[in-house]
């Protein structure tokens, strides 16, 4: 999809709710089972990853999922993430109990990938 409008603060609440297994400010918005499905590989066994730009990743319901941390520059196994074409991105790392959001205005995929890698390197050093 495209054309979503939000704020960094709202985006942070969204990813924090996913880290909290569907809970937000004491209210259940999604069931733990729904969250688990979203961050569980949904690809057929014959599909090993989601493509050459994202080595070590598979795909759940709405998220890429880090299956091989060494191939994906340090994020923990089970980290789930996604990014928008205009530059916003996030990751949710249940192992380290952290969320990250990034906001850039950019549609150059290679620049975005470099920026994402630099952010992961800074966080996971």
CSV table of N, CA and C in Angstrom, one decimal, residues 12-91:
chain,number,residue,atom,x,y,z
A,12,UNK,N,5.6,4.8,16.5
A,12,UNK,CA,6.3,4.2,17.6
A,12,UNK,C,5.3,3.4,18.4
A,13,UNK,N,4.1,4.0,18.6
A,13,UNK,CA,3.1,3.3,19.4
A,13,UNK,C,2.7,2.0,18.7
A,14,UNK,N,2.6,2.0,17.4
A,14,UNK,CA,2.2,0.9,16.6
A,14,UNK,C,3.2,-0.2,16.7
A,15,UNK,N,4.5,0.1,16.6
A,15,UNK,CA,5.5,-1.0,16.7
A,15,UNK,C,5.7,-1.5,18.2
A,16,UNK,N,5.5,-0.6,19.1
A,16,UNK,CA,5.5,-1.0,20.5
A,16,UNK,C,4.4,-1.9,20.9
A,17,UNK,N,3.2,-1.7,20.3
A,17,UNK,CA,2.1,-2.6,20.5
A,17,UNK,C,2.4,-4.0,19.9
A,18,UNK,N,3.1,-4.1,18.8
A,18,UNK,CA,3.5,-5.4,18.3
A,18,UNK,C,4.6,-6.0,19.2
A,19,UNK,N,5.5,-5.3,19.8
A,19,UNK,CA,6.5,-5.8,20.7
A,19,UNK,C,5.7,-6.4,21.9
A,20,UNK,N,4.7,-5.7,22.4
A,20,UNK,CA,3.9,-6.0,23.5
A,20,UNK,C,2.8,-7.1,23.2
A,21,UNK,N,3.0,-7.8,22.1
A,21,UNK,CA,2.1,-8.9,21.7
A,21,UNK,C,0.6,-8.5,21.7
A,22,UNK,N,0.4,-7.3,21.1
A,22,UNK,CA,-1.0,-6.8,20.9
A,22,UNK,C,-1.5,-5.9,21.9
A,23,UNK,N,-0.8,-5.7,23.0
A,23,UNK,CA,-1.3,-4.8,24.0
A,23,UNK,C,-0.8,-3.3,23.8
A,24,UNK,N,-1.7,-2.4,24.1
A,24,UNK,CA,-1.3,-1.0,24.0
A,24,UNK,C,-2.0,-0.2,25.1
A,25,UNK,N,-1.2,0.4,25.9
A,25,UNK,CA,-1.8,1.2,27.1
A,25,UNK,C,-2.8,0.4,27.9
A,26,UNK,N,-2.5,-0.9,28.1
A,26,UNK,CA,-3.3,-1.7,29.0
A,26,UNK,C,-4.5,-2.3,28.2
A,27,UNK,N,-4.7,-2.0,26.9
A,27,UNK,CA,-5.8,-2.6,26.2
A,27,UNK,C,-5.3,-3.6,25.1
A,28,UNK,N,-6.0,-4.6,24.9
A,28,UNK,CA,-5.7,-5.6,23.9
A,28,UNK,C,-6.2,-5.1,22.6
A,29,UNK,N,-5.3,-4.9,21.6
A,29,UNK,CA,-5.8,-4.5,20.2
A,29,UNK,C,-5.7,-5.7,19.3
A,30,UNK,N,-4.7,-6.5,19.5
A,30,UNK,CA,-4.6,-7.8,18.6
A,30,UNK,C,-4.3,-8.9,19.6
A,31,UNK,N,-4.8,-10.1,19.2
A,31,UNK,CA,-4.6,-11.3,20.0
A,31,UNK,C,-3.1,-11.7,19.9
A,32,UNK,N,-2.6,-12.3,21.0
A,32,UNK,CA,-1.2,-12.9,20.9
A,32,UNK,C,-1.1,-13.8,19.7
A,33,UNK,N,-2.1,-14.6,19.4
A,33,UNK,CA,-2.1,-15.5,18.3
A,33,UNK,C,-1.9,-14.8,17.0
A,34,UNK,N,-2.6,-13.7,16.8
A,34,UNK,CA,-2.5,-12.9,15.6
A,34,UNK,C,-1.1,-12.3,15.4
A,35,UNK,N,-0.5,-11.8,16.5
A,35,UNK,CA,0.8,-11.3,16.5
A,35,UNK,C,1.8,-12.4,16.1
A,36,UNK,N,1.6,-13.6,16.7
A,36,UNK,CA,2.5,-14.7,16.4
A,36,UNK,C,2.4,-15.1,14.9
A,37,UNK,N,1.2,-15.1,14.4
A,37,UNK,CA,1.1,-15.4,12.9
A,37,UNK,C,1.8,-14.4,12.1
A,38,UNK,N,1.7,-13.1,12.5
A,38,UNK,CA,2.3,-12.1,11.7
A,38,UNK,C,3.8,-12.2,11.7
A,39,UNK,N,4.4,-12.8,12.8
A,39,UNK,CA,5.9,-12.9,12.8
A,39,UNK,C,6.4,-14.3,12.7
A,40,UNK,N,5.6,-15.1,12.0
A,40,UNK,CA,6.0,-16.5,11.7
A,40,UNK,C,6.0,-16.6,10.2
A,41,UNK,N,7.1,-17.3,9.7
A,41,UNK,CA,7.3,-17.5,8.3
A,41,UNK,C,6.0,-18.1,7.7
A,42,UNK,N,5.5,-17.5,6.6
A,42,UNK,CA,4.4,-18.0,5.9
A,42,UNK,C,4.7,-18.5,4.5
A,43,UNK,N,6.0,-18.4,4.1
A,43,UNK,CA,6.5,-18.9,2.8
A,43,UNK,C,6.5,-20.4,2.7
A,44,UNK,N,6.2,-20.9,1.5
A,44,UNK,CA,6.3,-22.3,1.3
A,44,UNK,C,7.8,-22.8,1.5
A,45,UNK,N,7.9,-24.0,1.9
A,45,UNK,CA,9.3,-24.6,2.2
A,45,UNK,C,10.3,-24.4,1.1
A,46,UNK,N,9.8,-24.4,-0.2
A,46,UNK,CA,10.7,-24.3,-1.3
A,46,UNK,C,11.3,-22.8,-1.5
A,47,UNK,N,10.6,-21.9,-0.8
A,47,UNK,CA,11.1,-20.5,-0.9
A,47,UNK,C,12.0,-20.2,0.3
A,48,UNK,N,13.3,-20.0,0.0
A,48,UNK,CA,14.2,-19.9,1.1
A,48,UNK,C,14.4,-18.5,1.7
A,49,UNK,N,14.1,-17.4,1.0
A,49,UNK,CA,14.1,-16.1,1.5
A,49,UNK,C,13.3,-15.2,0.6
A,50,UNK,N,13.3,-13.9,1.0
A,50,UNK,CA,12.4,-13.0,0.2
A,50,UNK,C,13.1,-12.2,-0.9
A,51,UNK,N,14.3,-12.6,-1.2
A,51,UNK,CA,15.0,-12.0,-2.3
A,51,UNK,C,16.4,-11.6,-2.0
A,52,UNK,N,17.2,-11.3,-3.1
A,52,UNK,CA,18.6,-11.0,-3.0
A,52,UNK,C,18.9,-9.7,-2.2
A,53,UNK,N,18.0,-8.8,-2.1
A,53,UNK,CA,18.2,-7.5,-1.4
A,53,UNK,C,18.1,-7.7,0.1
A,54,UNK,N,17.4,-8.8,0.5
A,54,UNK,CA,17.2,-9.1,1.9
A,54,UNK,C,17.6,-10.5,2.3
A,55,UNK,N,18.9,-10.8,2.3
A,55,UNK,CA,19.4,-12.1,2.6
A,55,UNK,C,19.0,-12.4,4.1
A,56,UNK,N,18.7,-13.7,4.3
A,56,UNK,CA,18.5,-14.2,5.6
A,56,UNK,C,17.1,-13.8,6.2
A,57,UNK,N,16.2,-13.4,5.3
A,57,UNK,CA,14.8,-13.0,5.7
A,57,UNK,C,13.8,-13.8,5.0
A,58,UNK,N,12.7,-14.1,5.8
A,58,UNK,CA,11.5,-14.8,5.2
A,58,UNK,C,10.4,-13.8,5.4
A,59,UNK,N,9.2,-14.3,5.1
A,59,UNK,CA,8.0,-13.3,5.2
A,59,UNK,C,6.9,-13.9,6.0
A,60,UNK,N,6.4,-13.1,7.0
A,60,UNK,CA,5.2,-13.5,7.8
A,60,UNK,C,4.0,-12.8,7.2
A,61,UNK,N,3.0,-12.5,8.0
A,61,UNK,CA,1.8,-11.8,7.6
A,61,UNK,C,2.1,-10.3,7.8
A,62,UNK,N,2.5,-9.6,6.8
A,62,UNK,CA,2.8,-8.2,6.8
A,62,UNK,C,4.2,-7.8,7.2
A,63,UNK,N,5.1,-8.7,7.5
A,63,UNK,CA,6.4,-8.3,8.0
A,63,UNK,C,7.4,-9.3,7.3
A,64,UNK,N,8.6,-8.7,7.1
A,64,UNK,CA,9.8,-9.5,6.8
A,64,UNK,C,10.3,-10.0,8.2
A,65,UNK,N,10.9,-11.2,8.2
A,65,UNK,CA,11.3,-11.8,9.5
A,65,UNK,C,12.8,-12.2,9.3
A,66,UNK,N,13.6,-11.8,10.2
A,66,UNK,CA,15.0,-12.2,10.2
A,66,UNK,C,15.1,-13.6,10.7
A,67,UNK,N,15.6,-14.5,9.7
A,67,UNK,CA,15.8,-15.9,10.0
A,67,UNK,C,17.3,-16.2,10.3
A,68,UNK,N,18.1,-15.5,9.6
A,68,UNK,CA,19.6,-15.6,9.7
A,68,UNK,C,20.2,-14.3,10.0
A,69,UNK,N,20.5,-14.0,11.3
A,69,UNK,CA,21.0,-12.7,11.7
A,69,UNK,C,22.3,-12.3,11.1
A,70,UNK,N,23.2,-13.3,10.8
A,70,UNK,CA,24.5,-13.0,10.2
A,70,UNK,C,24.3,-12.6,8.8
A,71,UNK,N,23.3,-13.0,8.1
A,71,UNK,CA,23.1,-12.6,6.7
A,71,UNK,C,22.4,-11.2,6.7
A,72,UNK,N,21.8,-10.8,7.8
A,72,UNK,CA,21.1,-9.5,7.8
A,72,UNK,C,21.7,-8.5,8.8
A,73,UNK,N,23.0,-8.6,8.9
A,73,UNK,CA,23.8,-7.5,9.6
A,73,UNK,C,23.4,-7.3,11.0
A,74,UNK,N,23.2,-8.3,11.8
A,74,UNK,CA,23.2,-8.2,13.2
A,74,UNK,C,21.8,-8.2,13.9
A,75,UNK,N,20.7,-7.9,13.3
A,75,UNK,CA,19.4,-8.0,14.0
A,75,UNK,C,19.2,-9.4,14.5
A,76,UNK,N,18.6,-9.5,15.6
A,76,UNK,CA,18.3,-10.8,16.2
A,76,UNK,C,17.4,-11.7,15.4
A,77,UNK,N,17.6,-13.0,15.5
A,77,UNK,CA,16.7,-13.9,14.9
A,77,UNK,C,15.3,-13.7,15.4
A,78,UNK,N,14.3,-13.6,14.5
A,78,UNK,CA,12.9,-13.3,14.9
A,78,UNK,C,12.5,-11.9,14.9
A,79,UNK,N,13.5,-11.0,14.6
A,79,UNK,CA,13.2,-9.6,14.4
A,79,UNK,C,12.3,-9.5,13.2
A,80,UNK,N,11.3,-8.7,13.3
A,80,UNK,CA,10.4,-8.5,12.2
A,80,UNK,C,10.4,-7.0,11.8
A,81,UNK,N,10.3,-6.7,10.6
A,81,UNK,CA,10.5,-5.4,10.1
A,81,UNK,C,9.8,-5.1,8.8
A,82,UNK,N,9.7,-3.9,8.4
A,82,UNK,CA,9.2,-3.5,7.1
A,82,UNK,C,9.5,-2.0,6.9
A,83,UNK,N,9.5,-1.6,5.6
A,83,UNK,CA,9.7,-0.2,5.3
A,83,UNK,C,8.9,0.2,4.1
A,84,UNK,N,8.5,1.5,4.1
A,84,UNK,CA,7.7,2.1,3.1
A,84,UNK,C,8.5,2.7,2.0
A,85,UNK,N,8.0,2.8,0.8
A,85,UNK,CA,8.7,3.3,-0.3
A,85,UNK,C,9.2,4.7,-0.2
A,86,UNK,N,8.6,5.5,0.7
A,86,UNK,CA,9.1,6.9,0.8
A,86,UNK,C,10.1,7.0,1.9
A,87,UNK,N,10.4,5.9,2.6
A,87,UNK,CA,11.6,6.0,3.5
A,87,UNK,C,11.3,5.6,5.0
A,88,UNK,N,10.1,5.6,5.4
A,88,UNK,CA,9.9,5.2,6.8
A,88,UNK,C,10.1,3.7,7.0
A,89,UNK,N,10.7,3.3,8.1
A,89,UNK,CA,10.9,1.9,8.4
A,89,UNK,C,10.9,1.6,9.9
A,90,UNK,N,10.8,0.3,10.2
A,90,UNK,CA,10.8,-0.1,11.6
A,90,UNK,C,11.3,-1.5,11.7
A,91,UNK,N,11.8,-1.8,12.9
A,91,UNK,CA,12.0,-3.2,13.2
A,91,UNK,C,11.6,-3.4,14.7
